[in-house]
CSV table of C-alpha atoms in Angstrom, one decimal:
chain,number,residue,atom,x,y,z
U,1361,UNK,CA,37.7,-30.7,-53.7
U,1362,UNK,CA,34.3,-30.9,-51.3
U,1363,UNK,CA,36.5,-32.7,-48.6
U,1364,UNK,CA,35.6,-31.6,-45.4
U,1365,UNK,CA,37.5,-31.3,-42.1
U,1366,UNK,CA,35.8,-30.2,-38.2
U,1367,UNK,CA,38.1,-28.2,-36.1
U,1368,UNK,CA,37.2,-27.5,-32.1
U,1369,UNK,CA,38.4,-25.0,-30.3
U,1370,UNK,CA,39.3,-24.8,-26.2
U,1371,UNK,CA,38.4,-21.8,-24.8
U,1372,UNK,CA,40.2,-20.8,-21.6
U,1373,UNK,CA,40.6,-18.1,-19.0
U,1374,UNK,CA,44.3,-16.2,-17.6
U,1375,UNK,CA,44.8,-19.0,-15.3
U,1376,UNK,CA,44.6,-22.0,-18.2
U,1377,UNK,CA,40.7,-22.8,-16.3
U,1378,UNK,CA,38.6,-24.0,-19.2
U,1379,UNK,CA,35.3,-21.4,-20.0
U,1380,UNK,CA,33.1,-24.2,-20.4
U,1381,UNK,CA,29.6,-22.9,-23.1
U,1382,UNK,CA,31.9,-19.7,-24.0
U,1383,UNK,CA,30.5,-18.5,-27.5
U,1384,UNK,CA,33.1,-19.7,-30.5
U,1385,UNK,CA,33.1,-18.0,-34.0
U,1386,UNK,CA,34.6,-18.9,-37.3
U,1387,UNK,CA,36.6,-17.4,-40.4
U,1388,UNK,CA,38.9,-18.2,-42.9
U,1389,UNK,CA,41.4,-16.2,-44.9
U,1390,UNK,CA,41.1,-17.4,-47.8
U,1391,UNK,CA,36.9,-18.7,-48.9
U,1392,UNK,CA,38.3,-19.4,-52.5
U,1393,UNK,CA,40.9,-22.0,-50.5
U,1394,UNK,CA,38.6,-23.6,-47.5
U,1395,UNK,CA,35.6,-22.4,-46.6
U,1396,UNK,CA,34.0,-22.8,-42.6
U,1397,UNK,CA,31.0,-22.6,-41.1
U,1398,UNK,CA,29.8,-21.9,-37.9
U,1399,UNK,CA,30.3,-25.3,-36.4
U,1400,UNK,CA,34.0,-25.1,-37.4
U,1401,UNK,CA,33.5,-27.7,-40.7
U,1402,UNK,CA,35.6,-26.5,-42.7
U,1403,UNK,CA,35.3,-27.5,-46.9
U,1404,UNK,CA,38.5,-27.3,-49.6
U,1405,UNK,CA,37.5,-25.3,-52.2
U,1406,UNK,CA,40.6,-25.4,-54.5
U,1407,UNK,CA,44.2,-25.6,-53.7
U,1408,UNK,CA,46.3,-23.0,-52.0
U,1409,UNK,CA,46.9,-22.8,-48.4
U,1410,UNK,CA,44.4,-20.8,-45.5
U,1411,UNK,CA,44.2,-19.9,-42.1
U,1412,UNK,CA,41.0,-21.3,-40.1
U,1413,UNK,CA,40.7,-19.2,-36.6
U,1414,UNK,CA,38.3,-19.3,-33.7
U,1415,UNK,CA,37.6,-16.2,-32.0
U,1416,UNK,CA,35.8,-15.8,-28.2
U,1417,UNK,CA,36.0,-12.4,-27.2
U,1418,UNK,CA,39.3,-10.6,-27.7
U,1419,UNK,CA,41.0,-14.2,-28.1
U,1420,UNK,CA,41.2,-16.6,-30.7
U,1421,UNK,CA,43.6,-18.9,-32.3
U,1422,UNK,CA,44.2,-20.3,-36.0
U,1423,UNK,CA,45.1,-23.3,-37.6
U,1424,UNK,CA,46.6,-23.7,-41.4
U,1425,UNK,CA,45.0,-25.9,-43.8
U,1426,UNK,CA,46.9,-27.3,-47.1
U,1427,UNK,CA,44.3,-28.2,-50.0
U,1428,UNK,CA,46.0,-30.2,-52.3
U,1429,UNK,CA,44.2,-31.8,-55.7
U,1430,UNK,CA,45.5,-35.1,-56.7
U,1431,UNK,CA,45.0,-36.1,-60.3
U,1432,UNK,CA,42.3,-38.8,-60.7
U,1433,UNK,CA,41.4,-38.6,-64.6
U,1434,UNK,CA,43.2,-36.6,-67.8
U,1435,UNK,CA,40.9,-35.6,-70.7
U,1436,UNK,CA,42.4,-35.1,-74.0
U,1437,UNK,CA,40.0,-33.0,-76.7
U,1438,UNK,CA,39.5,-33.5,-79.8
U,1439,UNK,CA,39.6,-37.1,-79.0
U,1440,UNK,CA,40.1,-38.0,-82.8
U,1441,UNK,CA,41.1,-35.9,-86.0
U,1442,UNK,CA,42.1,-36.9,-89.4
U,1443,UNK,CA,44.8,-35.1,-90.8
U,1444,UNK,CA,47.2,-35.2,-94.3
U,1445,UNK,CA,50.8,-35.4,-94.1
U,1446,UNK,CA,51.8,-31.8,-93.0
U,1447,UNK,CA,49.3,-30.5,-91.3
U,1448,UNK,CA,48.6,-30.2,-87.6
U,1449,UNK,CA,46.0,-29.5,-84.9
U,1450,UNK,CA,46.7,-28.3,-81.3
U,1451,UNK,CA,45.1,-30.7,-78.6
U,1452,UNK,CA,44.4,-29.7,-74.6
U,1453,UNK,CA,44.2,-31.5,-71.6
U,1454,UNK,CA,42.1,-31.2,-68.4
U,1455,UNK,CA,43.1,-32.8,-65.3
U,1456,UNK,CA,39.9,-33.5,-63.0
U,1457,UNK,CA,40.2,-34.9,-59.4
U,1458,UNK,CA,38.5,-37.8,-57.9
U,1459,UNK,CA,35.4,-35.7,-57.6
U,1460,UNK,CA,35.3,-34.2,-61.6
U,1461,UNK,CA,36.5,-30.8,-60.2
U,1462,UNK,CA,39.1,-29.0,-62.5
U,1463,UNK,CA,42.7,-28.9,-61.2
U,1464,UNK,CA,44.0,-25.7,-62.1
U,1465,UNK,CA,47.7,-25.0,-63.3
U,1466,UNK,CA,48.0,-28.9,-63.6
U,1467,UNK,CA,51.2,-29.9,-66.1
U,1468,UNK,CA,51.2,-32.9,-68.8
U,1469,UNK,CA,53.9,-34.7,-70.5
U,1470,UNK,CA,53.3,-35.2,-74.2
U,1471,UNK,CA,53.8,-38.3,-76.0
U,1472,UNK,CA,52.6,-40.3,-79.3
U,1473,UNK,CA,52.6,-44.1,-79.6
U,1474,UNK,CA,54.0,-43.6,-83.6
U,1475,UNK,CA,56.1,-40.9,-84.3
U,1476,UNK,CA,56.0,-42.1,-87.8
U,1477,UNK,CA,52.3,-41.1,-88.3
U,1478,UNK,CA,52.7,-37.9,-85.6
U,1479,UNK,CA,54.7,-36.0,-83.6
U,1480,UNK,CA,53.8,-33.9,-80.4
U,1481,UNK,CA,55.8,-31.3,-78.8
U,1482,UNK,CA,55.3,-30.5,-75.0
U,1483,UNK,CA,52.0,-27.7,-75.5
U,1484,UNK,CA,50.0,-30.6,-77.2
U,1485,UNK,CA,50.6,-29.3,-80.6
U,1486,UNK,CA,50.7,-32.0,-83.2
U,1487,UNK,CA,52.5,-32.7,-86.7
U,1488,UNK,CA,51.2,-35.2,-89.1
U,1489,UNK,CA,54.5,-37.3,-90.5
U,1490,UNK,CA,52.8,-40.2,-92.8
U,1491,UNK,CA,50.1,-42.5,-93.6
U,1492,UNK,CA,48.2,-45.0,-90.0
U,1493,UNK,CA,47.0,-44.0,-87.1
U,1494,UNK,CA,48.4,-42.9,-83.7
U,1495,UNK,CA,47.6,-42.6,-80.0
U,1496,UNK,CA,48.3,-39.3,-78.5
U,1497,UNK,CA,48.7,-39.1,-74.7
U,1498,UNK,CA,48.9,-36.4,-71.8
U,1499,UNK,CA,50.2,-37.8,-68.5
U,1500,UNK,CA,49.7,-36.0,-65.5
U,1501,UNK,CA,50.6,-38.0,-61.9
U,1502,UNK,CA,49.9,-41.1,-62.3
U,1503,UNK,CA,46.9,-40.3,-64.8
U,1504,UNK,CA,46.5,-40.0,-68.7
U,1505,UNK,CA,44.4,-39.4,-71.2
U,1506,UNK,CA,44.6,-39.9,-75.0
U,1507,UNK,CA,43.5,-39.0,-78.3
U,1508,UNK,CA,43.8,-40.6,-81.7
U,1509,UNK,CA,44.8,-39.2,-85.1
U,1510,UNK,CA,44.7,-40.7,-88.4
U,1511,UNK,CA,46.6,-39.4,-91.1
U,1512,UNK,CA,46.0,-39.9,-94.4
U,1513,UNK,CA,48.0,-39.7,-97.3
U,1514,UNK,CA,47.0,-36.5,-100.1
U,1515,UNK,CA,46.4,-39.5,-102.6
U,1516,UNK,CA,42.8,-39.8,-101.4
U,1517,UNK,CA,42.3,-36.1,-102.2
U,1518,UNK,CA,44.3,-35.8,-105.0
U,1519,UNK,CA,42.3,-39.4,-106.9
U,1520,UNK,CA,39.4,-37.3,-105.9
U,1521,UNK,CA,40.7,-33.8,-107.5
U,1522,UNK,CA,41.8,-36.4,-110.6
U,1523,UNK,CA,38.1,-37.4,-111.4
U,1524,UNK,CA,36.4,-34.1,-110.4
U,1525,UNK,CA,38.5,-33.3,-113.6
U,1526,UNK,CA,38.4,-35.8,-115.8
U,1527,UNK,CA,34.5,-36.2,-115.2
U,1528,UNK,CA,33.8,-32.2,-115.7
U,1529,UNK,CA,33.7,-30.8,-112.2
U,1530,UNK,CA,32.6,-27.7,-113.3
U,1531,UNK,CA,29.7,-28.9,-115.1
U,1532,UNK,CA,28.5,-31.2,-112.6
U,1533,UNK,CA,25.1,-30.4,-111.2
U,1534,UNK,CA,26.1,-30.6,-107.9
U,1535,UNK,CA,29.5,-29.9,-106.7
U,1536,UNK,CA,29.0,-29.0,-102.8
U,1537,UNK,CA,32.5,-28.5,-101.2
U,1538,UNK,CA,34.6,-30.1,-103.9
U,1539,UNK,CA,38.5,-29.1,-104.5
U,1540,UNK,CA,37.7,-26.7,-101.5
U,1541,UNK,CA,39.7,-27.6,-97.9
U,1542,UNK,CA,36.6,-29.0,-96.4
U,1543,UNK,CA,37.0,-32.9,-94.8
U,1544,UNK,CA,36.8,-35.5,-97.7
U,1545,UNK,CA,33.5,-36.3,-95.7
U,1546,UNK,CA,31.8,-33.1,-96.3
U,1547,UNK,CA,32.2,-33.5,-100.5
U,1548,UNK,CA,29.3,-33.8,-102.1
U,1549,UNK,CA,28.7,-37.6,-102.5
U,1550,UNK,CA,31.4,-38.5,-100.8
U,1551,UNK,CA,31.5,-40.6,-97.8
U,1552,UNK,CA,34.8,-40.7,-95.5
U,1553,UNK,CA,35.9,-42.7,-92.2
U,1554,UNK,CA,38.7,-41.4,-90.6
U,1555,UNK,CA,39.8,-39.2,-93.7
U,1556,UNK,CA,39.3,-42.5,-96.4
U,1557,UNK,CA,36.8,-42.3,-98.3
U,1558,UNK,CA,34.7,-45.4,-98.5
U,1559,UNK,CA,31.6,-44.8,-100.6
U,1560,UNK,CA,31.2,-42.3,-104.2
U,1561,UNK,CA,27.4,-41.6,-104.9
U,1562,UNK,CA,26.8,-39.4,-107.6
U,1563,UNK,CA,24.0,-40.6,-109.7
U,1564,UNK,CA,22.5,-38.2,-112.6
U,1565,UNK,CA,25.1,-35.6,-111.4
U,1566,UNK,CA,26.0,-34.7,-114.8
U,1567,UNK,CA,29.1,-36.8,-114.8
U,1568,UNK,CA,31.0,-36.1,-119.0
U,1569,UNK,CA,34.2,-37.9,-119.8
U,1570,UNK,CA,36.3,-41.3,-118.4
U,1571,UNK,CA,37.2,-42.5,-115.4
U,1572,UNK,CA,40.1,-41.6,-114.6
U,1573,UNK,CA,42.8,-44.6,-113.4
U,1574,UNK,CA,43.8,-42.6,-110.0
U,1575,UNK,CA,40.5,-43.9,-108.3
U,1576,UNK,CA,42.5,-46.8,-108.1
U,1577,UNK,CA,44.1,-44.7,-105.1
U,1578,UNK,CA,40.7,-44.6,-103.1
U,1579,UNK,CA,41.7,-47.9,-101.5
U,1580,UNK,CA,38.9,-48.1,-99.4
U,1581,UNK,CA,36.1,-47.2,-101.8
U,1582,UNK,CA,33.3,-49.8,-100.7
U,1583,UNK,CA,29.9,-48.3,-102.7
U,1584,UNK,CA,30.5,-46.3,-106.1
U,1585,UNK,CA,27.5,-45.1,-107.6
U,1586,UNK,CA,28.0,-43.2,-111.1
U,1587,UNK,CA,24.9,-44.3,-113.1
U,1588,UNK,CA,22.4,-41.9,-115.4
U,1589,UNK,CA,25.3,-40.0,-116.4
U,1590,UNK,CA,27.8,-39.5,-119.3
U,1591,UNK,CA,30.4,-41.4,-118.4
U,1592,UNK,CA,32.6,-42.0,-121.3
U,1593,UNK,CA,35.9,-44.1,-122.9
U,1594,UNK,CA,36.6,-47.8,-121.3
U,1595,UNK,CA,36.3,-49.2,-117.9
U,1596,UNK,CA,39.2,-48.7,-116.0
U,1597,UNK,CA,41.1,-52.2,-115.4
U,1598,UNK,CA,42.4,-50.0,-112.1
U,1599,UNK,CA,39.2,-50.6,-109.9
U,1600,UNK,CA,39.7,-54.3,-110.2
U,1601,UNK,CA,42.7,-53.2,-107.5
U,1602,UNK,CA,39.5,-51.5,-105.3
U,1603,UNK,CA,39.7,-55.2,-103.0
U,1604,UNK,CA,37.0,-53.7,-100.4
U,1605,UNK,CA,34.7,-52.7,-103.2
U,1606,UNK,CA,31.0,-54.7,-102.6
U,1607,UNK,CA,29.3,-52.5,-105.0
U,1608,UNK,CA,29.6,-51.1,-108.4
U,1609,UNK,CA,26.9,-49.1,-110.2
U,1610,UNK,CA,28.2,-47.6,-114.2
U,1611,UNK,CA,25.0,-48.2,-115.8
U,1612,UNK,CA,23.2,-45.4,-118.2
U,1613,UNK,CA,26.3,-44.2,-119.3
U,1614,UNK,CA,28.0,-44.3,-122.8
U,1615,UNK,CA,30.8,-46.2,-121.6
U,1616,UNK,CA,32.9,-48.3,-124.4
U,1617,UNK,CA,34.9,-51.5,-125.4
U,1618,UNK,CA,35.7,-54.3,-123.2
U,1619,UNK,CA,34.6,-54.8,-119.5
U,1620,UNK,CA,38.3,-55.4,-118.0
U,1621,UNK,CA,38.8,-59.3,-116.7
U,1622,UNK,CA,40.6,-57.2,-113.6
U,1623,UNK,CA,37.0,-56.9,-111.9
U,1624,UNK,CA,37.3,-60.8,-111.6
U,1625,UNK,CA,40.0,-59.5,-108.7
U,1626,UNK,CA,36.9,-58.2,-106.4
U,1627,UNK,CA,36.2,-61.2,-104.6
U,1628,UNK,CA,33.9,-59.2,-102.2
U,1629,UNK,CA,31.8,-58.0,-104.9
U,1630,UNK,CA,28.1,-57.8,-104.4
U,1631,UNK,CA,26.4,-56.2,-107.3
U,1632,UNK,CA,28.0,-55.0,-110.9
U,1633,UNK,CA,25.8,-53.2,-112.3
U,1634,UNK,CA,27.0,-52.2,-116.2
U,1635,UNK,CA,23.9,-52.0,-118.0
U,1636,UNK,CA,23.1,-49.2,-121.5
U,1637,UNK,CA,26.6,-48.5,-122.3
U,1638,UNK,CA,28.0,-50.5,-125.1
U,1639,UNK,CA,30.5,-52.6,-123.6
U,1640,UNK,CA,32.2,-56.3,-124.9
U,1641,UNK,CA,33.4,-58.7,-123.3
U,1642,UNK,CA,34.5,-62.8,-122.8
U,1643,UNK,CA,33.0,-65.9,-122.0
U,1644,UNK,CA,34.7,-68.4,-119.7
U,1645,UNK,CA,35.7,-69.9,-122.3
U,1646,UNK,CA,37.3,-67.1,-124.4
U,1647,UNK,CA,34.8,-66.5,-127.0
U,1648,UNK,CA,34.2,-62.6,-127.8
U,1649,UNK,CA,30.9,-61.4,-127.6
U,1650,UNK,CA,29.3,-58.3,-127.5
U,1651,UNK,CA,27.5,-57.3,-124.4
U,1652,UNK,CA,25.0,-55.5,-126.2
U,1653,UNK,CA,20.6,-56.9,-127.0
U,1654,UNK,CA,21.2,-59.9,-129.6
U,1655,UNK,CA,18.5,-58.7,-131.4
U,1656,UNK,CA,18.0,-54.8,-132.7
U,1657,UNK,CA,16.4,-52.8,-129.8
U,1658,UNK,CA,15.5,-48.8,-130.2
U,1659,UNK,CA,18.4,-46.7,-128.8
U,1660,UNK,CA,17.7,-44.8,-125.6
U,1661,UNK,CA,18.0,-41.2,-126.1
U,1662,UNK,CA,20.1,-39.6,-123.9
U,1663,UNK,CA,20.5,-36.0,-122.6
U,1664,UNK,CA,22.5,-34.2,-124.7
U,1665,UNK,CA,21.2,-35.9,-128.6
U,1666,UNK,CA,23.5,-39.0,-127.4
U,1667,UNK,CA,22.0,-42.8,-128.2
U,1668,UNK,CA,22.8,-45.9,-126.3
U,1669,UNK,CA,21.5,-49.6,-126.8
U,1670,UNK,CA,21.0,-51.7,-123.9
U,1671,UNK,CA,24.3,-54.1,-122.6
U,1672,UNK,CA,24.8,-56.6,-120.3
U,1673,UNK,CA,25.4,-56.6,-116.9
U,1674,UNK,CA,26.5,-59.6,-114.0
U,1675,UNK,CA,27.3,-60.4,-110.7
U,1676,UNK,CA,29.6,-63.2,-110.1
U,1677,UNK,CA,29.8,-64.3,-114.0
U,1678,UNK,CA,25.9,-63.9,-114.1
U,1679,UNK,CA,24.9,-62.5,-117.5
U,1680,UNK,CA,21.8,-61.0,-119.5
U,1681,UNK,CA,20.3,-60.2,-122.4
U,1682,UNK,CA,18.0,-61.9,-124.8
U,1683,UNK,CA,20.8,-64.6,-125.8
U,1684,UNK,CA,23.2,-65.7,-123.1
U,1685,UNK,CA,26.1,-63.6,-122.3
U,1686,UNK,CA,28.4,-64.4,-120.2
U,1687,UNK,CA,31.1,-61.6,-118.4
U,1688,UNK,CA,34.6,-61.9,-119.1
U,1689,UNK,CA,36.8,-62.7,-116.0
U,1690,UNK,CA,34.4,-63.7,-113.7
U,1691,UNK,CA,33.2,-66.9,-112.3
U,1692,UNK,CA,31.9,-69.8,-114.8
U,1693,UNK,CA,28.0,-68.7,-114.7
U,1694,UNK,CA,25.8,-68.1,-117.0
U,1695,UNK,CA,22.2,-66.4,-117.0
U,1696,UNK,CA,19.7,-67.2,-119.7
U,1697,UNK,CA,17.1,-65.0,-120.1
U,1698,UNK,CA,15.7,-66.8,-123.3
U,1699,UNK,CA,12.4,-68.0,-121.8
U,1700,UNK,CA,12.7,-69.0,-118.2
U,1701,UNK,CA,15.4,-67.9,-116.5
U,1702,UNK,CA,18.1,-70.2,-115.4
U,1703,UNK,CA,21.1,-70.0,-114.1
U,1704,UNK,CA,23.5,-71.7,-115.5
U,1705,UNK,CA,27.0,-73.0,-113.2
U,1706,UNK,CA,30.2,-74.3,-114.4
U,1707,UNK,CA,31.7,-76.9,-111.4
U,1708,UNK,CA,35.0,-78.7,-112.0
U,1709,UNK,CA,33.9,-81.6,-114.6
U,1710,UNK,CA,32.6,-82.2,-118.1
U,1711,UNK,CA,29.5,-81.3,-117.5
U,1712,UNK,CA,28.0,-77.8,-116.6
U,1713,UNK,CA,25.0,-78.0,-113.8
U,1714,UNK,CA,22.1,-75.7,-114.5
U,1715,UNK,CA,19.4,-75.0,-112.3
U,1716,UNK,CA,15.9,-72.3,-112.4
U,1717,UNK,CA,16.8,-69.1,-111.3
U,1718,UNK,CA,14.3,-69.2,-108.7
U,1719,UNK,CA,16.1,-71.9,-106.7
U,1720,UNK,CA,19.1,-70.1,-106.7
U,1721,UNK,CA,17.2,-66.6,-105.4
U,1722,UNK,CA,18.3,-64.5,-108.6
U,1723,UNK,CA,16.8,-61.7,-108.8
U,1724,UNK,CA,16.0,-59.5,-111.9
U,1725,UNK,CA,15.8,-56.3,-112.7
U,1726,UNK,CA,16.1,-54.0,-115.2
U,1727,UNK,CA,14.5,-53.2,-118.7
U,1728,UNK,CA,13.1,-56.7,-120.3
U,1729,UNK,CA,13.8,-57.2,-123.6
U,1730,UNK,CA,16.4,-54.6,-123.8
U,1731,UNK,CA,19.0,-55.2,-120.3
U,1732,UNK,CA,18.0,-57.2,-117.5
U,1733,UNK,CA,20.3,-56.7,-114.1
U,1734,UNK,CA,21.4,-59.8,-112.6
U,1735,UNK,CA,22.0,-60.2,-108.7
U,1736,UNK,CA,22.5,-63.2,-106.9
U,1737,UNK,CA,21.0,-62.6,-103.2
């Protein structure tokens, strides 16, 4: 469109002699095809066919002009969308010549680069099939433009279903959007990318009962947040299968019995926090020991008439509490928090190396004298 062509026209008398400076005017049959002004430029407006005449007196003569739009650039909207196995979304596609006007009537070929993840049928409409991402593209000419889907299998929903009930959904202070067909995303304290969820943050939400095993599913969980709650029962040994996890919050809860050696799996853990629950545990060197203050403390009252004492918690085999304690199925370090702190590291050979805290930038935090939070920056 916008390309421009100048016509001229020869006017001449009933012997063929040429009327030199006779008056010349211009038209078109067609405006919405070519338009022409009065100098004989005529402009394409959109494709289609016209007739450009001159006219001097009673004569004049015409001449045909065939706009044609050539496909310079194919836009596919949306240009992502996560989906679940099953469902579908209907994309479209705009052709645009060199100059970004719209070709009307312009016709694509459908395609997907996985027909294992989707399918696409010839009006754009698209099926999701199974779990990974695919390319969708619209070809027109010697153009194309694409789109990418990423479907997601219903076990990232249905781990989060799993723990909205196990955990008391209903009771929960804030349940924004949950078990509703809203995007994963738009859950309250729920993060997604590309319909997987990668971070759980609901602190002092409310949360009553255990973790349930099926967050195991939530592969690419990389934050969970679930302290000042009620979290009950045992630590499941299922988030040591969480391999993109870099941080784990379960403290204030009145979580029981042994932290599971299985977190020793999350190599790209950065912070554990466990601390008031009443949790056990081994050393590295497989001596049971409570992960609870050495000496009595007073219980923290919790909402709700429940008591917890204060427990340990580590990062990379760092321990706390009064005594030393170390955490089971971690690396061979050791915290003690009797006196100045030092951090205590267990290298191939008889002898353990210890060294102050300080010079290993540990940082502390916590409740002293009743749980102390270890992370190693």
């Amino acid at each position: 469109m916008s390309d421009s062509i100048r016509f001229t026209a020869e006017v001449s008398d009933q012997y063929s002699n040429a009327l030199t400076g006779a008056a010349v005017s211009w038209s078109t049959s067609d405006a919405a095809v070519a338009m022409v002004n009065a100098s004989g430029v005529a402009t394409a407006a959109s494709a289609g066919t016209a007739a450009i005449t001159a006219t001097s007196g009673n004569a004049s003569g015409s001449a045909a002009v065939t706009v044609v739009q050539e496909v310079s650039a194919v836009i596919v909207t949306p240009a992502e969308a996560a989906l679940a196995p099953g469902d579908t979304v209907t994309l479209t596609a705009r052709a645009e010549d060199a100059n970004g006007s719209p070709i009307e009537d312009a016709l694509f070929a459908w395609s997907s680069s996985n027909t294992a993840v989707g399918t696409v049928d010839t009006t754009g409409l698209v099926h999701a099939i199974g779990d990974g991402s695919a390319a969708i593209t619209a070809t027109s000419g010697m153009s194309s433009g694409h789109a990418r889907i990423t479907v997601v299998e219903d076990s990232q929903r249905m781990a989060l279903e799993a723990f909205y009930r196990s955990t008391g959904g209903e009771e929960w202070i804030n349940q924004g959007n949950w078990l509703t067909d809203a995007p994963l995303g738009q859950w309250y304290g729920v993060t997604a990318r590309e319909g997987r969820v990668v971070s759980l943050l609901l602190m002092a939400n409310n949360l009553n009962g255990p973790i349930p095993p099926q967050i195991e599913h939530l592969t690419s969980l990389r934050t969970v947040r679930l302290g000042d709650n009620l979290l009950s029962g045992e630590i499941p040994p299922e988030l040591g299968n969480l391999s993109s996890l870099h941080s784990l919050n379960l403290s204030v809860n009145a979580l029981s019995g042994p932290i599971p050696p299985e977190l020793g799996r999350l190599d790209r853990l950065g912070f554990l926090h466990l601390s008031i629950n009443n949790l056990s545990g081994r050393d590295t060197h497989g001596t049971r020991r409570s992960h609870q203050s050495a000496s009595p403390q007073p219980p923290l009252q919790r909402p709700g008439g429940r008591a917890s004492h204060g427990t340990g918690q580590s990062r990379g085999g760092l321990v706390h509490g009064p005594q030393r304690q170390p955490l089971a199925g971690y690396d061979s370090a050791e915290l003690s928090t009797a006196g100045p702190a030092t951090l205590r590291v267990h290298r191939p050979g008889p002898e353990p190396h210890s060294l102050p805290a300080r010079h290993s930038r540990l940082r502390r935090v916590g409740h002293p004298g009743q749980c102390v939070a270890a992370k190693l920056l």
